[in-house]
PDB file of C-alpha atoms and ligand atoms in Angstrom:
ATOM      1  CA  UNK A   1      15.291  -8.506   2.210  1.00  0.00           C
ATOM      2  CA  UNK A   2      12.947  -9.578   4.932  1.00  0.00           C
ATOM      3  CA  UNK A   3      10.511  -6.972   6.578  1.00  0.00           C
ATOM      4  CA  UNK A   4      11.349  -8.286  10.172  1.00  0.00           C
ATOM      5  CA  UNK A   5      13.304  -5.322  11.433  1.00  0.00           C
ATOM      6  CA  UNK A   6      10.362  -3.168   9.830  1.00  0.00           C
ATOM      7  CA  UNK A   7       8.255  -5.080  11.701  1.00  0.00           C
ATOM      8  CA  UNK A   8      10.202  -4.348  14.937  1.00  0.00           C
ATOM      9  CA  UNK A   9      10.355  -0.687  14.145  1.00  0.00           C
ATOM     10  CA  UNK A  10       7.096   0.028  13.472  1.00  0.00           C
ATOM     11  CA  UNK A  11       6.250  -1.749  16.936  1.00  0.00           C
ATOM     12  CA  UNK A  12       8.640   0.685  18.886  1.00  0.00           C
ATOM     13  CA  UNK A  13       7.445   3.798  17.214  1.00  0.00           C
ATOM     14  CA  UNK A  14       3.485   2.610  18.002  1.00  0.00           C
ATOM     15  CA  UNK A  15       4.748   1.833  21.343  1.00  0.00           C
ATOM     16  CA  UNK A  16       5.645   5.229  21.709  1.00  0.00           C
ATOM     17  CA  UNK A  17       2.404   6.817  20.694  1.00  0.00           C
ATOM     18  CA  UNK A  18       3.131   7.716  16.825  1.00  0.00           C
ATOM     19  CA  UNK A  19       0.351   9.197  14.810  1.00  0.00           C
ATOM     20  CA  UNK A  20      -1.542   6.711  12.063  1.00  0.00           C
ATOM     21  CA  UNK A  21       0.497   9.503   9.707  1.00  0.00           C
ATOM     22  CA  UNK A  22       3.714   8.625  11.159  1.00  0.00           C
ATOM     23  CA  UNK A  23       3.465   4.507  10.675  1.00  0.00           C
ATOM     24  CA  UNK A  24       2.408   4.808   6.916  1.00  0.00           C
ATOM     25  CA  UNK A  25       5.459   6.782   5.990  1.00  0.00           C
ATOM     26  CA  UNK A  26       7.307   5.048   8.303  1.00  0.00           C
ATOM     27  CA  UNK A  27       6.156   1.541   6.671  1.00  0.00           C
ATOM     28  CA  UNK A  28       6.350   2.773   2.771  1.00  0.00           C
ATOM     29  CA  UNK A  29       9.980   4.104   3.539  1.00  0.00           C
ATOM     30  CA  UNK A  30      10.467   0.630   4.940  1.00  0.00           C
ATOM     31  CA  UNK A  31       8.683  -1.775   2.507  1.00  0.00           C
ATOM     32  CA  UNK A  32      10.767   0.341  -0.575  1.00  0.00           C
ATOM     33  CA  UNK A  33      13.769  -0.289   0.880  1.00  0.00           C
ATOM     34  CA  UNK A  34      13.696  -4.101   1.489  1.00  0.00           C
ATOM     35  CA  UNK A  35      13.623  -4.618  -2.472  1.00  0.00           C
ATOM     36  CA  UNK A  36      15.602  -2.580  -5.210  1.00  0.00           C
ATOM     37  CA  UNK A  37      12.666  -3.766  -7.891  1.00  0.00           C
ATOM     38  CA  UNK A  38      10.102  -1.707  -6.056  1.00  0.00           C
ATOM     39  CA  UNK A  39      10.655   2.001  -8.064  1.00  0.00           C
ATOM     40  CA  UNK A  40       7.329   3.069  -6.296  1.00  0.00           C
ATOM     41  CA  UNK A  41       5.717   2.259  -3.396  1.00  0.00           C
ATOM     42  CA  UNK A  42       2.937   4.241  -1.069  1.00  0.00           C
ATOM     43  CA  UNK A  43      -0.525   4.234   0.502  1.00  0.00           C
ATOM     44  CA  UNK A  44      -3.764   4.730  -1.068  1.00  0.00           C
ATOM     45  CA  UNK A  45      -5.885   5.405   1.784  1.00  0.00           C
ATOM     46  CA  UNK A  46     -10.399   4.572   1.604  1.00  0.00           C
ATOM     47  CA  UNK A  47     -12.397   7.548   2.343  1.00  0.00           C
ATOM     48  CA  UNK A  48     -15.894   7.313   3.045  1.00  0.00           C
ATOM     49  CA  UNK A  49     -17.073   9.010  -0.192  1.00  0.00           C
ATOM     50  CA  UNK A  50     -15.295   5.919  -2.253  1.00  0.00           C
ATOM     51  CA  UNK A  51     -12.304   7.300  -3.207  1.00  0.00           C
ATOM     52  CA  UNK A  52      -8.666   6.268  -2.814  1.00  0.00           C
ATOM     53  CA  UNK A  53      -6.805   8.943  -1.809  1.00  0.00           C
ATOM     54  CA  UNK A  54      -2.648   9.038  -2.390  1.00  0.00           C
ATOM     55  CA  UNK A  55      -0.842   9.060   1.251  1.00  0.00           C
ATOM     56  CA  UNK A  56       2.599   8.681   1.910  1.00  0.00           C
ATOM     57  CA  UNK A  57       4.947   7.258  -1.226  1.00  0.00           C
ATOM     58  CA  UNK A  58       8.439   7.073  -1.867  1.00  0.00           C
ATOM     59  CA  UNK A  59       9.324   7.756  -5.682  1.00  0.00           C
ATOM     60  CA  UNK A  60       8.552   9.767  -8.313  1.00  0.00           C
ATOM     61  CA  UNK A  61       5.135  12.203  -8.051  1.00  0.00           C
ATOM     62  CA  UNK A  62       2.468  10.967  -9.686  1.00  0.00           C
ATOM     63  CA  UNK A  63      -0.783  12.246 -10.944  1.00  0.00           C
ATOM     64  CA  UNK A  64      -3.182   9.898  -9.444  1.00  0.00           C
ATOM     65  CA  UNK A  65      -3.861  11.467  -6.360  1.00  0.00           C
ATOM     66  CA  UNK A  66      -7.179  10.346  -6.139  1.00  0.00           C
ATOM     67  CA  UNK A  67      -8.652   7.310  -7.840  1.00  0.00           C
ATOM     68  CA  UNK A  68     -12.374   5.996  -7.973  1.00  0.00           C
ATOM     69  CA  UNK A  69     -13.678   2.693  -6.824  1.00  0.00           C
ATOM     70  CA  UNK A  70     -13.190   0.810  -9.579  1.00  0.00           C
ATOM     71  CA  UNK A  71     -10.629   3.022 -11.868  1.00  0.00           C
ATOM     72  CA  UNK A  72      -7.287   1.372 -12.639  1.00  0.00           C
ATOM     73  CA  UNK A  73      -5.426  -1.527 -10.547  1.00  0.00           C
ATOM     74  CA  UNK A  74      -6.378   0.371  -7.209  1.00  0.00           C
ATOM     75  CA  UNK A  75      -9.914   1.010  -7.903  1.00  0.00           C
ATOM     76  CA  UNK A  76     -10.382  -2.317  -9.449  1.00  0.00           C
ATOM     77  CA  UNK A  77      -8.274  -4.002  -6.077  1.00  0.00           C
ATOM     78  CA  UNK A  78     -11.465  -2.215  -3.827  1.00  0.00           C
ATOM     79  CA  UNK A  79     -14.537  -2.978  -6.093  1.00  0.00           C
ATOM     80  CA  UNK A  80     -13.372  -6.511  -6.122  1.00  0.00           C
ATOM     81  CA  UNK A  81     -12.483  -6.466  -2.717  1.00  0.00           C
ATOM     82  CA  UNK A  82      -8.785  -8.399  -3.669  1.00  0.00           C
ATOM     83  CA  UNK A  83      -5.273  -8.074  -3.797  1.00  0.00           C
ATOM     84  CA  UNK A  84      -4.124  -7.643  -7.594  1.00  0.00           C
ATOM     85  CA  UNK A  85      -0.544  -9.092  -8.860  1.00  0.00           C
ATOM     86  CA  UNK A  86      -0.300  -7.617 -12.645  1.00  0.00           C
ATOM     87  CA  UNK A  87       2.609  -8.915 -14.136  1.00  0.00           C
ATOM     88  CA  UNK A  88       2.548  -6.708 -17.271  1.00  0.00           C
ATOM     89  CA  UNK A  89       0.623  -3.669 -16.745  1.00  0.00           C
ATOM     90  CA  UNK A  90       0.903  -2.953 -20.639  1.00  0.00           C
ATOM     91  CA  UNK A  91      -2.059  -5.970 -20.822  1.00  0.00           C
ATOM     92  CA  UNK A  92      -4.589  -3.839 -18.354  1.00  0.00           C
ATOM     93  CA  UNK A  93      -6.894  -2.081 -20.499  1.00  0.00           C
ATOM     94  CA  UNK A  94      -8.026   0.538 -17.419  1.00  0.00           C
ATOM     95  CA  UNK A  95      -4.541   0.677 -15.881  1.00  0.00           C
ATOM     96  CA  UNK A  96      -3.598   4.502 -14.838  1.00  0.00           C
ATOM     97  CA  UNK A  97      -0.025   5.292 -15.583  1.00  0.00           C
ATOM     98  CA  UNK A  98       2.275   6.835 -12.890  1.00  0.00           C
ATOM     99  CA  UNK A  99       5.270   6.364 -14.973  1.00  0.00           C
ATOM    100  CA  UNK A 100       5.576   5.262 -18.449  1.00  0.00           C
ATOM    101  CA  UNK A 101       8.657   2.876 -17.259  1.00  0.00           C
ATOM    102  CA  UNK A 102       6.535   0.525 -14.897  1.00  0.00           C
ATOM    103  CA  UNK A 103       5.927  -2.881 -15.906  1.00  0.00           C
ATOM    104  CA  UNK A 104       4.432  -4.587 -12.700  1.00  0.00           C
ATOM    105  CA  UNK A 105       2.162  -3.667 -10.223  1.00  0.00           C
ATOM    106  CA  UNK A 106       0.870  -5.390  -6.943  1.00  0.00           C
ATOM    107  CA  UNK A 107      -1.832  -3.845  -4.760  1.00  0.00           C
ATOM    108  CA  UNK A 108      -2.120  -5.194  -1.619  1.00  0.00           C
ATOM    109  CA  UNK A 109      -5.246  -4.471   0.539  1.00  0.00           C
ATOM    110  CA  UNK A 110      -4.925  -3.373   4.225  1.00  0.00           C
ATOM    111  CA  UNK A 111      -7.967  -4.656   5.665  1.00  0.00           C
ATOM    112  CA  UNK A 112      -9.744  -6.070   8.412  1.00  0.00           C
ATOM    113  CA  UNK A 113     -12.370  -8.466   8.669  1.00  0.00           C
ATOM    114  CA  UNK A 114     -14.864  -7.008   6.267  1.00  0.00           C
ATOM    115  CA  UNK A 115     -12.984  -3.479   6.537  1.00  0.00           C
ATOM    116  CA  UNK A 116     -11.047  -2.187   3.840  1.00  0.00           C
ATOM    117  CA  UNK A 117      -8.951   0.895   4.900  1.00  0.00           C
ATOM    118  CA  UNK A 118      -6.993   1.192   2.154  1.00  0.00           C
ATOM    119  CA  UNK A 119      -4.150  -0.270   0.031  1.00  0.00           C
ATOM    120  CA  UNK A 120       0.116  -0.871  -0.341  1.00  0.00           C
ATOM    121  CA  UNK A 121       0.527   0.229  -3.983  1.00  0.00           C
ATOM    122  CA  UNK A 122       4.030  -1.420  -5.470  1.00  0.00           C
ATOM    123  CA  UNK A 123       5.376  -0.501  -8.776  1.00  0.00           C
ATOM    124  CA  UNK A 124       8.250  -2.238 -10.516  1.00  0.00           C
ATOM    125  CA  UNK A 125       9.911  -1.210 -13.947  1.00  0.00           C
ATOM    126  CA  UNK A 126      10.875  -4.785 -14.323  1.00  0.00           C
ATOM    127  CA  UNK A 127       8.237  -7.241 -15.554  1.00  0.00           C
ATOM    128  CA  UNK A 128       6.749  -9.644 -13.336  1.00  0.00           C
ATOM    129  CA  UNK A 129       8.741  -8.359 -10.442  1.00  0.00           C
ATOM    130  CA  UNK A 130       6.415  -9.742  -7.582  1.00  0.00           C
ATOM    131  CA  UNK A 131       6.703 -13.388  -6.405  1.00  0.00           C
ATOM    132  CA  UNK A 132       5.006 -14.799  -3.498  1.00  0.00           C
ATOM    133  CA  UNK A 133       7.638 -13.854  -1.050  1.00  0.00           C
ATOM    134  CA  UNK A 134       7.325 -10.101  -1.750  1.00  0.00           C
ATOM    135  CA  UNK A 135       3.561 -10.607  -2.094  1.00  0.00           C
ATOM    136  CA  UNK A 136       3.782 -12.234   1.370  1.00  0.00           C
ATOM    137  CA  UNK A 137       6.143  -9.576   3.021  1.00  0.00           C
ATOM    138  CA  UNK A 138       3.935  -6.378   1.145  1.00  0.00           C
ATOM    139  CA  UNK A 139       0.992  -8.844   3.120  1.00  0.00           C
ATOM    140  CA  UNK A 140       2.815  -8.254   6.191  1.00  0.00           C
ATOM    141  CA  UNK A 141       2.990  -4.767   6.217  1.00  0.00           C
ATOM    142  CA  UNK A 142      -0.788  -4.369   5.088  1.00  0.00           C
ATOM    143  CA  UNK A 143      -1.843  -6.868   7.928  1.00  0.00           C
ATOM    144  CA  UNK A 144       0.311  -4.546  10.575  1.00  0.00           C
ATOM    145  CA  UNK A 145      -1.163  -1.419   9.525  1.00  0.00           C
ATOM    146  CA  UNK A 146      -4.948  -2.829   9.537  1.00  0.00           C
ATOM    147  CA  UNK A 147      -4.651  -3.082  13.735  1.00  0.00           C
ATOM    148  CA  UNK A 148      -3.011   0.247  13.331  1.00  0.00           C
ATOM    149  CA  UNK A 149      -6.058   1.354  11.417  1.00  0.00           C
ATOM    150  CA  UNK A 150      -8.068  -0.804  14.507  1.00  0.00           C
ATOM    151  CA  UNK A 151      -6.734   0.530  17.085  1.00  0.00           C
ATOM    152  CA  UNK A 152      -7.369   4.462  16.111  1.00  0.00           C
ATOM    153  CA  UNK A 153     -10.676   3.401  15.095  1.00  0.00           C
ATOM    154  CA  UNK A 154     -11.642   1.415  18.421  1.00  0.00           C
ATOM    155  CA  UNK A 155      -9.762   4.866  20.245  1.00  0.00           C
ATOM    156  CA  UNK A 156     -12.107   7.578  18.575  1.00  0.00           C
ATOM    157  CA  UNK A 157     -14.643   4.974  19.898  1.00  0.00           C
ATOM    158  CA  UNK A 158     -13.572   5.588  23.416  1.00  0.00           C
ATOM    159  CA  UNK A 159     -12.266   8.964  23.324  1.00  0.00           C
ATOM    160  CA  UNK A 160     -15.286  11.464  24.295  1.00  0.00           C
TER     161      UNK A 160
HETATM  162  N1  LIG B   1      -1.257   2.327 -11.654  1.00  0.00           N
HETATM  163  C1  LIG B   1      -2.290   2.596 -10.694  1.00  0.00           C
HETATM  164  C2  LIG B   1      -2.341   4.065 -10.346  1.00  0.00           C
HETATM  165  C3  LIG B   1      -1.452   4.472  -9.242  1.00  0.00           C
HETATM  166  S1  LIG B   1       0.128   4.799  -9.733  1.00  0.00           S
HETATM  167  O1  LIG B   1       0.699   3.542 -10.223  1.00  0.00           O
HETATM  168  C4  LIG B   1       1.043   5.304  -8.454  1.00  0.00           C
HETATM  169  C5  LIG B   1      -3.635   2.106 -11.213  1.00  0.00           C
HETATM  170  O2  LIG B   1      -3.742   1.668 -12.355  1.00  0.00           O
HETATM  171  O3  LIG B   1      -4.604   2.177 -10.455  1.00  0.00           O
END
């Protein structure tokens, strides 16, 4: 299922002054629904100390709340400043489990330019479950929230 009406929504409720907060959840909610292989799908947001930290998800809790620069898919996604597709998480030697069931995992950066805000963490349970159109609409949805992540970062700029 396409991410266009996503899209659309998240442009309304930005339009209409949401908090940064607000689009995440708003977006992960969105994103999980669009494809019935995604079992887990949320935020890992950059904080200036290097750590990931877990922000909005849909699906089951996980343990990995916060994950180094360079720990697991996530950390290893920042440290090597790329997206990562892993088709068979049982091959990744540092992977971090959130559920014993997942078999793919795609992390998709939300960046800007040189700035990394964070990440769109996907599990699947099914093997291989990312092709390049969900890879491209999970891209969509990272580039969207980057100029979210902008445009609160060029406000504190101007906001005494
Ligand atoms: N599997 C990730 C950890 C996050 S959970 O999947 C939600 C990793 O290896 O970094």
């Amino acid at each position: 299922m396409t991410v266009d009406p996503l899209i659309e929504r998240l442009d309304q409720l930005s339009r209409e002054g949401a908090p940064l907060e607000r689009l995440l959840d708003e977006a992960m909610r969105g994103l999980h629904e669009t494809d019935p292989h995604f079992h887990w799908t949320g935020v890992y947001e950059l904080f200036e100390d290097n750590m990931l930290r877990l922000g909005p998800f849909v699906g089951a809790p996980t343990d990995h709340v916060f994950i180094g620069v360079g720990n697991g898919v996530c950390g290893t996604a920042i440290a090597e400043k790329r997206n990562m597709n892993v088709p068979d998480v049982r091959e990744i030697s540092n992977y971090l489990a959130c559920s014993t069931e997942t078999r793919s995992e795609l992390v998709v950066l939300i960046r800007s330019g040189e700035r990394i805000y964070g990440q769109i963490d996907i599990d699947s349970h099914r093997v291989a479950a990312f092709d390049e159109d969900a890879v491209a609409k999970v891209q969509r949805v990272a580039d969207w929230l980057a100029r979210a992540y902008d445009a609160k970062a060029a406000s504190r700029r101007t906001t005494p």
